[in-house]
Amino acid sequence: MKKTTFIILLILFSTFCATAQNQEKLFEQSYALLNSMLVNENSYSFKKAVFSVENTYLDNKLDTIDFNRQIKFLTHLSNSLIKDRFLAYLEKDKPTVNKWASVYQIMCDTIPLNINDTIYKYSPFGYDFNDIFGHETRENLFVSKLLYTRKGNCHSLPYLYKILCEELGVQANLALAPNHVYIKHNSKKDGWYNTELTSGIFPIDAWVMASGYVHLDAISNGVYMKALNNRESIALVLLDLADNYDAKFPNNDGTFILKCCKTAIKEYPNFASALILKAETRYKQIEQIQDKTKCDLEFRELEKQYAHIHEIGYRNMPENMYLEWLISLKTERNKYENKALKTMSKH
């Protein structure tokens, strides 16, 4: 009986180890894909990058066909809106602005659809206040979850927006605020402007500053409010990969996380979240050092890293303060809305 029990336990342990190895292999493959987009920009695809990271966390079980089908449907709907709608915009970049407007409408507006002479109502994506930081499960931050449930947050909503813009052949710049991601566009008529998808409003920069956690150094150093290019956007996805790995393997030795962070920081040197995760991971590694002299030396080096994070302007924003700030855009809409773009926003 004891021998049989031992054999069963051995089989279960072997299966567990094999599963963990396969999962780790998926993470390495996803990292390789993201890194290849940095090595060869011709292979860049934000959609593929995001899909790879989410599929990896889900153990290669994400429905690829359905994911692409939904993206294709939304892209087709965007093209239909562009074709059927008149946009009161006269500058030379009207074709580009029209595409941005169509994606915005899909994300934020109710749209009547005429299918075989029957009118259907297309409902926009909503904001999900449940687990907005992905503490309970990382899936709550995923674009795939947003597509399936029609509800997302400041991570998945701008990611989907950028994916759809790129499917239409136009650029969309991600931008960061404390605990937050939003969109920045640059048009000939209005210059740089912000698109906030959690509320469907075009806020002025003063709203970002109103959080109280945006130091002037953070702006000048590109920590916040910078229009991120595609390489820097991949840096964000690399951090997602690292965070997902940390959630999947909480007792990891930090090697994979540091690899992701270092690659992300190389592309986006003042990416505060990556700098923080790198420092936190090193802290855990240093704690394991038995040699006190070496341990103290490493901690002194780590203190320099934390000092650098502070010097570039990063300030930690409590999660409850973030929610209050996010809601302020609706409660104080008249104060923070970009009036020049009001005709494009929800009424």
Coordinates of C-alpha atoms in Angstrom, one line a residue:
M1 CA 0.0 0.0 0.0
K2 CA 2.8 2.4 0.9
K3 CA 4.6 1.6 -2.3
T4 CA 1.5 2.3 -4.4
T5 CA 1.0 5.6 -2.6
F6 CA 4.6 6.5 -3.2
I7 CA 4.3 5.8 -6.9
I8 CA 1.2 7.9 -7.2
L9 CA 2.8 10.8 -5.4
L10 CA 5.9 10.4 -7.7
I11 CA 3.7 10.5 -10.8
L12 CA 1.8 13.5 -9.5
F13 CA 5.1 15.3 -8.7
S14 CA 6.6 14.5 -12.1
T15 CA 3.4 15.8 -13.8
F16 CA 3.6 19.0 -11.8
C17 CA 7.2 19.5 -12.7
A18 CA 6.6 18.9 -16.4
T19 CA 3.7 21.3 -16.3
A20 CA 5.8 24.0 -14.7
Q21 CA 8.6 23.5 -17.2
N22 CA 6.1 23.8 -20.1
Q23 CA 4.7 27.0 -18.5
E24 CA 8.2 28.5 -18.1
K25 CA 8.9 27.6 -21.7
L26 CA 5.9 29.6 -22.8
F27 CA 7.2 32.6 -21.0
E28 CA 10.6 32.3 -22.6
Q29 CA 8.9 32.0 -26.0
S30 CA 6.8 35.1 -25.3
Y31 CA 9.9 37.0 -24.2
A32 CA 11.7 36.0 -27.4
L33 CA 8.8 37.2 -29.5
L34 CA 8.7 40.6 -27.8
N35 CA 12.5 41.0 -28.0
S36 CA 12.4 40.1 -31.7
M37 CA 10.1 43.1 -32.2
L38 CA 12.7 45.3 -30.7
V39 CA 15.6 43.7 -32.7
N40 CA 13.6 43.8 -36.0
E41 CA 11.0 46.6 -36.1
N42 CA 9.5 45.1 -39.2
S43 CA 8.1 42.3 -37.0
Y44 CA 6.4 44.7 -34.6
S45 CA 2.7 44.0 -33.9
F46 CA 1.2 45.3 -30.7
K47 CA -1.7 42.9 -31.1
K48 CA 0.6 39.9 -31.4
A49 CA 2.6 41.2 -28.4
V50 CA -0.4 41.5 -26.2
F51 CA -1.9 38.2 -27.4
S52 CA 1.3 36.4 -26.7
V53 CA 1.6 37.7 -23.1
E54 CA -2.0 36.9 -22.3
N55 CA -1.9 33.5 -23.9
T56 CA 1.3 32.6 -22.0
Y57 CA -0.3 33.4 -18.7
L58 CA -3.3 31.3 -19.7
D59 CA -1.1 28.3 -20.5
N60 CA -1.6 28.6 -24.2
K61 CA -5.3 28.2 -23.9
L62 CA -6.5 31.5 -25.2
D63 CA -8.9 31.1 -28.1
T64 CA -6.8 32.6 -30.9
I65 CA -9.6 32.3 -33.5
D66 CA -12.1 34.0 -31.4
F67 CA -9.7 36.7 -30.3
N68 CA -8.8 37.6 -33.9
R69 CA -12.5 37.3 -35.0
Q70 CA -13.5 39.9 -32.5
I71 CA -10.7 42.2 -33.5
K72 CA -11.6 41.8 -37.1
F73 CA -15.3 42.6 -36.4
L74 CA -14.4 45.8 -34.5
T75 CA -12.0 46.8 -37.3
H76 CA -14.7 46.2 -39.9
L77 CA -17.2 48.2 -37.8
S78 CA -14.6 51.1 -37.6
N79 CA -14.2 51.1 -41.4
S80 CA -18.0 51.2 -41.8
L81 CA -18.3 54.2 -39.5
I82 CA -15.5 56.0 -41.5
K83 CA -17.3 55.3 -44.7
D84 CA -20.8 56.3 -43.6
R85 CA -20.1 59.3 -41.4
F86 CA -19.2 62.9 -42.1
L87 CA -16.4 64.3 -39.8
A88 CA -16.4 68.1 -39.5
Y89 CA -12.6 68.3 -39.8
L90 CA -10.8 70.1 -42.6
E91 CA -7.1 69.5 -42.0
K92 CA -4.9 67.4 -44.3
D93 CA -4.7 64.6 -41.7
K94 CA -8.5 64.1 -41.8
P95 CA -8.2 60.4 -42.9
T96 CA -6.1 59.7 -39.8
V97 CA -8.3 61.7 -37.4
N98 CA -11.3 60.0 -38.9
K99 CA -9.9 56.6 -38.0
W100 CA -9.1 57.7 -34.5
A101 CA -12.6 59.0 -34.1
S102 CA -14.1 55.7 -35.4
V103 CA -12.2 53.7 -32.8
Y104 CA -13.1 56.1 -30.1
Q105 CA -16.8 55.7 -31.1
I106 CA -16.5 51.9 -30.9
M107 CA -14.9 52.1 -27.5
C108 CA -17.2 54.7 -26.0
D109 CA -20.5 55.2 -27.9
T110 CA -23.7 53.3 -28.5
I111 CA -24.1 52.7 -32.2
P112 CA -27.2 51.7 -34.2
L113 CA -26.4 48.9 -36.6
N114 CA -28.7 48.1 -39.6
I115 CA -28.4 44.4 -40.4
N116 CA -30.8 43.0 -43.0
D117 CA -33.2 45.9 -42.4
T118 CA -33.2 45.2 -38.7
I119 CA -31.8 47.8 -36.3
Y120 CA -29.5 46.4 -33.6
K121 CA -27.8 48.4 -30.8
Y122 CA -24.1 48.1 -30.4
S123 CA -23.1 48.8 -26.8
P124 CA -19.7 50.3 -26.0
F125 CA -17.1 48.9 -23.6
G126 CA -17.6 49.7 -20.0
Y127 CA -15.4 50.2 -17.0
D128 CA -15.0 47.3 -14.6
F129 CA -14.4 48.5 -11.0
N130 CA -13.7 44.9 -9.9
D131 CA -10.0 44.2 -9.2
I132 CA -8.8 47.0 -11.4
F133 CA -5.1 46.4 -10.4
G134 CA -5.3 42.6 -11.1
H135 CA -4.6 41.6 -7.5
E136 CA -7.1 38.8 -7.5
T137 CA -6.2 37.6 -11.0
R138 CA -4.0 39.0 -13.7
E139 CA -6.8 38.2 -16.2
N140 CA -8.7 41.2 -15.1
L141 CA -6.1 43.3 -16.9
F142 CA -6.3 41.4 -20.2
V143 CA -7.7 42.6 -23.5
S144 CA -9.1 39.1 -24.1
K145 CA -11.1 39.5 -20.9
L146 CA -12.3 42.9 -22.1
L147 CA -13.4 41.4 -25.4
Y148 CA -15.3 38.6 -23.8
T149 CA -17.0 40.6 -21.0
R150 CA -17.2 44.1 -22.7
K151 CA -15.8 45.5 -19.4
G152 CA -12.2 46.6 -18.8
N153 CA -9.9 49.1 -17.1
C154 CA -7.2 51.6 -17.7
H155 CA -4.9 48.8 -18.8
S156 CA -7.0 46.8 -21.2
L157 CA -9.1 49.6 -22.7
P158 CA -6.1 51.7 -24.1
Y159 CA -4.4 48.5 -25.2
L160 CA -7.4 47.5 -27.3
Y161 CA -7.7 51.1 -28.6
K162 CA -4.1 50.9 -29.8
I163 CA -4.6 47.5 -31.3
L164 CA -7.6 48.7 -33.3
C165 CA -5.8 51.9 -34.5
E166 CA -2.9 49.8 -35.8
E167 CA -5.3 47.4 -37.5
L168 CA -6.6 50.5 -39.4
G169 CA -3.1 51.5 -40.2
V170 CA -2.7 54.5 -37.9
Q171 CA -0.6 55.2 -34.9
A172 CA -1.9 55.5 -31.3
N173 CA 0.5 56.5 -28.5
L174 CA 0.1 55.1 -25.1
A175 CA 0.9 57.4 -22.2
L176 CA 1.3 56.9 -18.5
A177 CA 0.0 58.6 -15.4
P178 CA 0.2 57.3 -11.8
N179 CA -1.3 53.7 -11.9
H180 CA -2.8 54.6 -15.2
V181 CA -2.5 54.2 -19.0
Y182 CA -4.3 56.5 -21.5
I183 CA -3.9 57.6 -25.1
K184 CA -2.2 60.6 -26.7
H185 CA -2.8 61.8 -30.3
N186 CA -1.2 64.6 -32.3
S187 CA -3.4 66.3 -34.9
K188 CA -2.7 69.2 -37.1
K189 CA -5.7 71.2 -35.8
D190 CA -5.4 70.5 -32.1
G191 CA -1.8 69.4 -31.5
W192 CA -1.3 66.8 -28.8
Y193 CA -4.5 65.8 -27.0
N194 CA -5.5 63.1 -24.5
T195 CA -8.1 60.4 -24.9
E196 CA -9.3 58.8 -21.7
L197 CA -11.2 55.6 -22.4
T198 CA -12.3 54.8 -18.8
S199 CA -14.8 57.7 -19.0
G200 CA -14.9 58.5 -22.8
I201 CA -13.7 62.0 -22.3
F202 CA -10.8 64.1 -23.7
P203 CA -9.2 65.5 -20.6
I204 CA -6.7 68.4 -20.5
D205 CA -3.2 67.8 -19.0
A206 CA -4.4 69.6 -15.8
W207 CA -6.5 66.5 -14.9
V208 CA -3.3 64.3 -14.9
M209 CA -1.6 66.9 -12.7
A210 CA -4.6 67.0 -10.4
S211 CA -3.8 63.5 -9.2
G212 CA -1.3 65.2 -6.9
Y213 CA 1.3 62.5 -7.6
V214 CA 2.8 63.9 -10.8
H215 CA 6.0 65.7 -9.9
L216 CA 7.4 68.1 -12.5
D217 CA 10.5 66.0 -12.7
A218 CA 8.4 63.1 -13.7
I219 CA 7.1 65.1 -16.7
S220 CA 10.4 66.4 -17.8
N221 CA 12.0 62.9 -17.5
G222 CA 9.2 61.2 -19.4
V223 CA 8.0 59.1 -16.5
Y224 CA 4.5 60.4 -17.0
M225 CA 2.5 62.1 -19.8
K226 CA 5.0 61.1 -22.5
A227 CA 3.6 59.9 -25.8
L228 CA 5.2 56.5 -25.9
N229 CA 6.5 55.2 -29.2
N230 CA 6.0 51.6 -30.3
R231 CA 9.3 50.3 -28.8
E232 CA 8.4 51.9 -25.5
S233 CA 4.9 50.3 -25.8
I234 CA 6.6 46.9 -26.1
A235 CA 8.5 47.8 -22.9
L236 CA 5.1 48.1 -21.2
V237 CA 4.1 44.6 -22.5
L238 CA 7.4 43.2 -21.3
L239 CA 6.6 44.4 -17.8
D240 CA 3.2 42.7 -18.1
L241 CA 5.0 39.5 -19.0
A242 CA 7.3 39.9 -15.9
D243 CA 4.3 40.6 -13.6
N244 CA 2.4 37.7 -15.0
Y245 CA 5.4 35.4 -14.5
D246 CA 5.7 36.7 -10.9
A247 CA 2.0 35.9 -10.3
K248 CA 2.4 32.4 -11.9
F249 CA 5.6 31.5 -10.1
P250 CA 5.6 33.5 -6.8
N251 CA 8.7 31.6 -5.6
N252 CA 10.8 32.3 -8.6
D253 CA 14.5 33.3 -8.3
G254 CA 14.0 36.6 -10.1
T255 CA 16.2 35.7 -13.2
F256 CA 13.4 35.9 -15.8
I257 CA 11.8 39.0 -14.2
L258 CA 15.1 40.9 -14.2
K259 CA 15.6 39.9 -17.9
C260 CA 12.3 41.4 -18.8
C261 CA 12.9 44.5 -16.7
K262 CA 16.3 45.1 -18.1
T263 CA 15.1 44.9 -21.7
A264 CA 12.1 47.1 -21.0
I265 CA 14.4 49.7 -19.3
K266 CA 16.8 49.6 -22.2
E267 CA 14.0 50.8 -24.4
Y268 CA 12.3 53.1 -21.9
P269 CA 15.0 54.2 -19.4
N270 CA 12.7 56.1 -17.1
F271 CA 10.0 53.5 -17.0
A272 CA 9.3 53.8 -13.3
S273 CA 7.2 50.5 -12.9
A274 CA 10.0 48.5 -14.5
L275 CA 12.7 50.2 -12.4
I276 CA 10.6 49.5 -9.2
L277 CA 10.0 45.8 -10.1
K278 CA 13.7 45.4 -10.9
A279 CA 14.7 46.9 -7.5
E280 CA 12.1 44.8 -5.6
T281 CA 13.3 41.7 -7.3
R282 CA 16.9 42.5 -6.5
Y283 CA 15.9 43.1 -2.9
K284 CA 14.5 39.6 -2.7
Q285 CA 17.7 38.1 -4.2
I286 CA 20.0 40.1 -1.9
E287 CA 18.0 38.8 1.1
Q288 CA 19.2 35.3 0.2
I289 CA 22.9 36.2 0.3
Q290 CA 24.6 34.6 3.3
D291 CA 27.8 36.7 3.2
K292 CA 27.0 39.8 5.3
T293 CA 29.7 41.9 3.8
K294 CA 28.5 41.2 0.2
C295 CA 24.9 41.6 1.3
D296 CA 25.5 45.0 2.8
L297 CA 27.4 46.1 -0.3
E298 CA 24.5 44.9 -2.6
F299 CA 22.0 46.8 -0.4
R300 CA 23.9 50.0 -0.7
E301 CA 23.9 49.6 -4.5
L302 CA 20.1 49.0 -4.3
E303 CA 19.6 52.2 -2.3
K304 CA 21.1 54.1 -5.2
Q305 CA 18.5 52.5 -7.5
Y306 CA 15.6 53.6 -5.2
A307 CA 17.1 57.0 -5.0
H308 CA 17.2 57.2 -8.8
I309 CA 13.5 56.3 -9.0
H310 CA 12.7 59.2 -6.6
E311 CA 15.0 61.6 -8.5
I312 CA 13.3 61.1 -11.8
G313 CA 10.0 62.2 -10.2
Y314 CA 8.2 59.0 -9.3
R315 CA 5.8 59.2 -6.4
N316 CA 3.7 56.3 -5.2
M317 CA 0.0 56.9 -5.5
P318 CA -2.2 54.9 -3.0
E319 CA -4.8 52.8 -4.8
N320 CA -7.8 54.5 -3.0
M321 CA -6.5 57.9 -4.1
Y322 CA -6.3 56.6 -7.7
L323 CA -10.0 55.7 -7.7
E324 CA -10.9 59.1 -6.4
W325 CA -8.8 60.8 -9.1
L326 CA -10.3 58.6 -11.8
I327 CA -13.8 59.4 -10.8
S328 CA -13.0 63.1 -10.6
L329 CA -13.0 63.2 -14.4
K330 CA -16.7 62.6 -14.4
T331 CA -17.7 64.5 -11.3
E332 CA -15.6 67.5 -12.5
R333 CA -16.0 67.0 -16.2
N334 CA -16.5 70.7 -17.0
K335 CA -13.3 71.5 -15.3
Y336 CA -11.1 69.0 -17.0
E337 CA -12.6 68.3 -20.4
N338 CA -10.9 69.6 -23.5
K339 CA -13.6 71.9 -24.9
A340 CA -12.0 72.0 -28.3
L341 CA -12.6 68.3 -28.8
K342 CA -16.0 68.2 -27.1
T343 CA -17.9 67.5 -30.4
M344 CA -16.1 64.1 -30.5
S345 CA -16.9 63.0 -27.0
K346 CA -19.9 61.4 -25.5
H347 CA -22.9 63.5 -24.6

